[in-house]
CSV table of C-alpha atoms in Angstrom, one decimal:
chain,number,residue,atom,x,y,z
O,195,MET,CA,-5.6,30.5,10.5
O,196,THR,CA,-7.1,27.9,12.9
O,197,VAL,CA,-10.5,26.7,12.1
O,198,SER,CA,-12.6,24.6,14.5
O,199,PRO,CA,-14.7,22.0,12.7
O,200,SER,CA,-18.3,21.5,13.3
O,201,ASN,CA,-19.6,19.0,15.9
O,202,SER,CA,-19.5,16.3,13.2
O,203,GLY,CA,-15.7,16.7,12.9
O,204,ARG,CA,-16.2,17.8,9.3
O,205,LEU,CA,-15.5,21.2,7.7
O,206,SER,CA,-17.7,23.3,5.6
O,207,ILE,CA,-16.4,24.6,2.2
O,208,GLY,CA,-15.9,28.0,3.8
O,209,GLU,CA,-13.8,26.5,6.6
O,210,VAL,CA,-11.7,24.7,4.0
O,211,LEU,CA,-11.2,27.9,2.1
O,212,ALA,CA,-10.0,29.6,5.3
O,213,LEU,CA,-7.4,26.8,5.9
O,214,LEU,CA,-6.1,27.0,2.3
O,215,ARG,CA,-6.0,30.8,1.9
O,216,PRO,CA,-2.7,31.4,3.8
O,217,ASP,CA,-0.8,29.3,1.3
O,218,PHE,CA,-3.0,30.0,-1.7
O,219,PRO,CA,-4.4,33.5,-1.5
O,220,ASP,CA,-6.1,33.3,-4.9
O,221,VAL,CA,-8.1,30.1,-4.2
O,222,THR,CA,-11.9,30.5,-4.2
O,223,ILE,CA,-14.9,28.4,-3.4
O,224,SER,CA,-15.5,28.1,-7.2
O,225,LYS,CA,-12.0,26.6,-7.5
O,226,ILE,CA,-12.7,24.0,-4.8
O,227,ARG,CA,-16.0,23.1,-6.4
O,228,PHE,CA,-14.2,22.7,-9.8
O,229,LEU,CA,-11.6,20.4,-8.3
O,230,GLU,CA,-14.4,18.4,-6.8
O,231,SER,CA,-16.2,18.2,-10.2
O,232,GLU,CA,-13.0,16.8,-11.7
O,233,GLY,CA,-12.9,14.0,-9.2
O,234,LEU,CA,-9.8,15.2,-7.4
O,235,VAL,CA,-11.6,15.4,-4.0
O,236,GLU,CA,-14.8,13.7,-2.8
O,237,PRO,CA,-16.2,15.4,0.3
O,238,ALA,CA,-19.0,13.8,2.2
O,239,ARG,CA,-22.5,15.2,1.8
O,240,THR,CA,-25.1,16.0,4.5
O,241,PRO,CA,-28.7,14.8,3.9
O,242,ALA,CA,-29.4,18.3,2.8
O,243,GLY,CA,-26.7,18.1,0.2
O,244,TYR,CA,-24.1,20.4,1.9
O,245,ARG,CA,-20.4,19.5,1.4
O,246,LYS,CA,-18.5,18.3,4.5
O,247,PHE,CA,-14.7,18.0,4.1
O,248,SER,CA,-12.3,16.0,6.3
O,249,TYR,CA,-8.8,17.1,7.1
O,250,ALA,CA,-7.6,14.4,4.7
O,251,ASP,CA,-9.6,16.2,2.0
O,252,VAL,CA,-7.9,19.5,2.9
O,253,ARG,CA,-4.5,17.9,2.6
O,254,ARG,CA,-5.5,16.5,-0.7
O,255,LEU,CA,-6.6,19.9,-2.0
O,256,HIS,CA,-3.4,21.4,-0.6
O,257,TYR,CA,-1.4,18.9,-2.6
O,258,VAL,CA,-3.4,19.6,-5.8
O,259,LEU,CA,-3.0,23.4,-5.5
O,260,SER,CA,0.7,23.0,-4.7
O,261,VAL,CA,1.6,21.0,-7.8
O,262,GLN,CA,-0.5,23.2,-10.0
O,263,ARG,CA,1.2,26.3,-8.8
O,264,ASP,CA,4.8,25.0,-8.4
O,265,ARG,CA,5.0,22.4,-11.2
O,266,TYR,CA,2.3,23.5,-13.7
O,267,LEU,CA,1.0,19.9,-13.8
O,268,PRO,CA,-2.2,19.3,-15.8
O,269,LEU,CA,-5.2,17.8,-14.1
O,270,ARG,CA,-4.7,14.4,-15.9
O,271,VAL,CA,-1.2,14.1,-14.4
O,272,ILE,CA,-2.4,15.2,-11.0
O,273,ARG,CA,-5.1,12.7,-11.1
O,274,GLU,CA,-2.6,9.9,-11.9
O,275,ARG,CA,-0.4,11.1,-9.0
O,276,LEU,CA,-3.3,11.1,-6.6
O,277,ASP,CA,-4.2,7.5,-7.7
O,278,ALA,CA,-0.6,6.5,-6.9
O,279,ILE,CA,-0.7,8.1,-3.5
O,280,ASP,CA,-4.0,6.5,-2.7
O,281,ARG,CA,-2.4,3.1,-3.5
O,282,GLY,CA,0.5,3.8,-1.1
O,283,LEU,CA,3.1,4.8,-3.8
O,284,GLU,CA,5.2,7.8,-4.3
O,285,PRO,CA,4.7,9.7,-7.7
O,286,SER,CA,7.8,9.6,-9.8
O,287,ASP,CA,9.4,12.6,-11.5
O,288,ASP,CA,11.8,10.5,-13.7
O,289,ARG,CA,11.3,9.8,-17.3
O,290,SER,CA,9.6,6.5,-16.8
O,291,GLY,CA,6.8,8.1,-14.8
O,292,VAL,CA,6.3,4.8,-12.9
O,293,PRO,CA,5.3,5.5,-9.3
O,294,LYS,CA,7.9,4.2,-6.7
O,295,VAL,CA,7.3,2.1,-3.6
O,296,PRO,CA,8.5,3.8,-0.4
O,297,PRO,CA,11.6,1.9,0.9
O,298,ARG,CA,9.8,1.1,4.1
O,299,SER,CA,7.2,-0.9,2.2
O,300,ILE,CA,9.7,-3.3,0.7
O,301,ALA,CA,9.2,-5.8,3.5
O,302,ALA,CA,12.1,-8.0,4.8
O,303,ALA,CA,11.3,-11.6,5.4
O,304,ALA,CA,11.0,-11.0,9.1
O,305,ASP,CA,8.4,-8.4,8.6
O,306,ILE,CA,5.9,-10.8,7.3
O,307,ALA,CA,3.1,-9.4,9.4
O,308,ASP,CA,3.4,-6.1,7.5
O,309,ALA,CA,4.0,-7.5,4.1
O,310,VAL,CA,0.3,-7.9,3.2
O,311,THR,CA,-0.6,-4.2,3.6
O,312,ALA,CA,-0.3,-1.3,1.2
O,313,PRO,CA,1.0,-0.4,-1.4
O,314,ARG,CA,-1.1,-1.6,-4.3
O,315,LEU,CA,0.8,-1.9,-7.5
O,316,SER,CA,-0.2,-2.4,-11.1
O,317,ARG,CA,1.7,-5.0,-13.2
O,318,THR,CA,3.9,-2.3,-14.7
O,319,GLU,CA,4.6,-0.8,-11.3
O,320,LEU,CA,5.6,-4.2,-9.8
O,321,LEU,CA,8.0,-4.9,-12.7
O,322,ALA,CA,9.6,-1.5,-12.4
O,323,ASN,CA,9.9,-1.5,-8.6
O,324,ALA,CA,11.1,-5.1,-8.3
O,325,GLY,CA,13.5,-4.8,-11.2
O,326,ILE,CA,12.3,-7.9,-12.9
O,327,ASP,CA,11.1,-8.8,-16.4
O,328,GLU,CA,7.7,-10.0,-17.6
O,329,ASP,CA,9.0,-13.6,-18.0
O,330,LEU,CA,10.0,-13.9,-14.4
O,331,LEU,CA,6.8,-12.4,-13.1
O,332,ALA,CA,4.8,-14.8,-15.3
O,333,ASP,CA,6.7,-17.8,-13.9
O,334,LEU,CA,6.2,-16.5,-10.3
O,335,GLU,CA,2.4,-16.3,-11.0
O,336,GLY,CA,2.4,-19.7,-12.7
O,337,PHE,CA,3.9,-21.4,-9.7
O,338,GLY,CA,1.6,-19.6,-7.3
O,339,LEU,CA,4.3,-17.6,-5.6
O,340,VAL,CA,2.8,-14.2,-6.6
O,341,THR,CA,-0.9,-13.4,-7.0
O,342,GLN,CA,-3.0,-10.3,-7.6
O,343,ARG,CA,-5.6,-9.2,-5.1
O,344,ASN,CA,-8.5,-7.1,-6.4
O,345,GLY,CA,-6.6,-6.3,-9.5
O,346,TYR,CA,-3.4,-5.2,-7.8
O,347,PHE,CA,-0.2,-6.6,-6.4
O,348,ASP,CA,0.6,-5.8,-2.7
O,349,SER,CA,4.0,-5.4,-0.9
O,350,ALA,CA,4.1,-9.2,-0.2
O,351,ALA,CA,4.1,-9.8,-4.0
O,352,LEU,CA,6.8,-7.1,-4.3
O,353,SER,CA,8.9,-8.7,-1.6
O,354,VAL,CA,8.6,-12.2,-3.2
O,355,ALA,CA,9.5,-10.7,-6.6
O,356,VAL,CA,12.6,-9.0,-5.2
O,357,VAL,CA,13.8,-12.2,-3.4
O,358,ALA,CA,13.1,-14.3,-6.5
O,359,SER,CA,15.1,-12.0,-8.6
O,360,GLY,CA,18.1,-12.4,-6.2
O,361,MET,CA,17.8,-16.1,-6.2
O,362,ALA,CA,17.6,-16.3,-9.9
O,363,GLU,CA,21.1,-14.9,-10.0
O,364,PHE,CA,22.2,-18.2,-8.4
O,365,GLY,CA,20.3,-20.3,-10.8
O,366,LEU,CA,17.3,-20.8,-8.6
O,367,HIS,CA,14.2,-20.1,-10.6
O,368,PRO,CA,10.5,-20.0,-9.7
O,369,ARG,CA,10.1,-23.7,-10.4
O,370,HIS,CA,12.8,-24.4,-7.7
O,371,LEU,CA,11.0,-22.2,-5.2
O,372,ARG,CA,7.9,-24.3,-5.0
O,373,VAL,CA,9.4,-26.0,-2.0
O,374,TYR,CA,9.2,-22.7,-0.1
O,375,LYS,CA,5.6,-22.2,-1.1
O,376,THR,CA,4.7,-25.7,0.0
O,377,ALA,CA,6.4,-25.2,3.4
O,378,ALA,CA,4.6,-21.8,3.8
O,379,ASP,CA,1.2,-23.4,3.1
O,380,ARG,CA,1.8,-26.1,5.7
O,381,ALA,CA,2.9,-23.5,8.2
O,382,VAL,CA,-0.3,-21.5,7.5
O,383,SER,CA,-2.4,-24.6,8.2
O,384,LEU,CA,-0.5,-25.3,11.4
O,385,ILE,CA,-1.0,-21.7,12.6
O,386,ASP,CA,-4.7,-21.9,11.7
O,387,GLN,CA,-5.1,-25.0,13.9
O,388,ALA,CA,-3.4,-23.3,16.8
O,389,VAL,CA,-5.3,-20.0,16.5
O,390,THR,CA,-8.8,-21.3,15.8
O,391,PRO,CA,-9.5,-22.3,19.5
O,392,ILE,CA,-8.5,-18.8,20.6
O,393,ALA,CA,-10.9,-17.2,18.1
O,394,ARG,CA,-13.8,-19.4,19.2
O,395,ARG,CA,-13.5,-18.4,22.9
O,396,ARG,CA,-16.6,-16.6,24.3
O,397,SER,CA,-15.0,-13.3,25.1
O,398,ASP,CA,-15.2,-9.8,23.6
O,399,ASP,CA,-11.5,-9.7,22.8
O,400,ALA,CA,-11.3,-13.2,21.3
O,401,MET,CA,-10.7,-12.0,17.7
O,402,GLU,CA,-8.2,-9.5,18.8
O,403,ARG,CA,-6.3,-12.1,20.8
O,404,ALA,CA,-6.4,-14.4,17.8
O,405,ALA,CA,-5.0,-11.7,15.5
O,406,GLU,CA,-2.1,-11.2,18.0
O,407,ALA,CA,-1.5,-14.9,18.1
O,408,VAL,CA,-1.3,-15.0,14.3
O,409,ASP,CA,1.3,-12.2,14.3
O,410,GLN,CA,3.4,-13.9,17.0
O,411,LEU,CA,3.3,-17.3,15.4
O,412,ALA,CA,4.1,-15.8,12.0
O,413,ASP,CA,7.2,-14.2,13.4
O,414,LEU,CA,8.2,-17.3,15.3
O,415,SER,CA,7.7,-19.4,12.1
O,416,VAL,CA,10.0,-17.2,10.1
O,417,ARG,CA,12.6,-17.3,12.8
O,418,LEU,CA,12.4,-21.1,13.1
O,419,HIS,CA,12.6,-21.5,9.3
O,420,ALA,CA,15.7,-19.4,9.1
O,421,CYS,CA,17.3,-21.2,12.0
O,422,LEU,CA,16.7,-24.6,10.5
O,423,ILE,CA,18.1,-23.6,7.1
O,424,LYS,CA,21.2,-22.0,8.6
O,425,ASP,CA,21.8,-25.0,10.9
O,426,GLY,CA,21.3,-27.4,8.0
O,427,LEU,CA,23.7,-25.6,5.8
O,428,ARG,CA,26.3,-25.4,8.7
O,429,ARG,CA,26.1,-29.1,9.2
O,430,ARG,CA,27.0,-29.7,5.5
O,431,ARG,CA,30.2,-27.7,5.7
């Protein structure tokens, strides 16, 4: 059934019910209100107190009802799964129960512009997804190679952890990797110097152009760094 939202682009609880009923014939308004009271969905409210749902809320409700019906999951587990989804992770069905990072989020070095986005991982999730132990993570933090932001690790931290794990197999440990951190910090300062004049221009799109310049310079910096390393190693052969 197709339902047209109100002029605000939001749906009433009755419209949400109509969207859910084809897949869940037994769902009721009381059920939707119950799921809201359990914190599984948080619709907006009008000044008069009426619920207004987004299509994202509808998709969330559809997910909750699906796993309740098909997997008999309790609300506690569903809540944990939703938290993982909200942080850009994929809920796990294996025995560990640790959410997994989608493969596309494990950024390659050349994808530096995308490496600071979602997902957000807890310490346990980073360890499991990177395949490292607590000692290596502690060393990475100690040498400033990995940091938490707002209580979570992002995909940049995951990428660094994965690379550091690979380098450790060759006897290169976090203390040896400080040279990369130093070089990166200097590159960041150099890019800041180049981009600051663009950001200060008196134009409506100055910040947008500055952001584009940062992305381009980041990509060029990674390519230059790789070229210099490969050339230097070739010269030593």
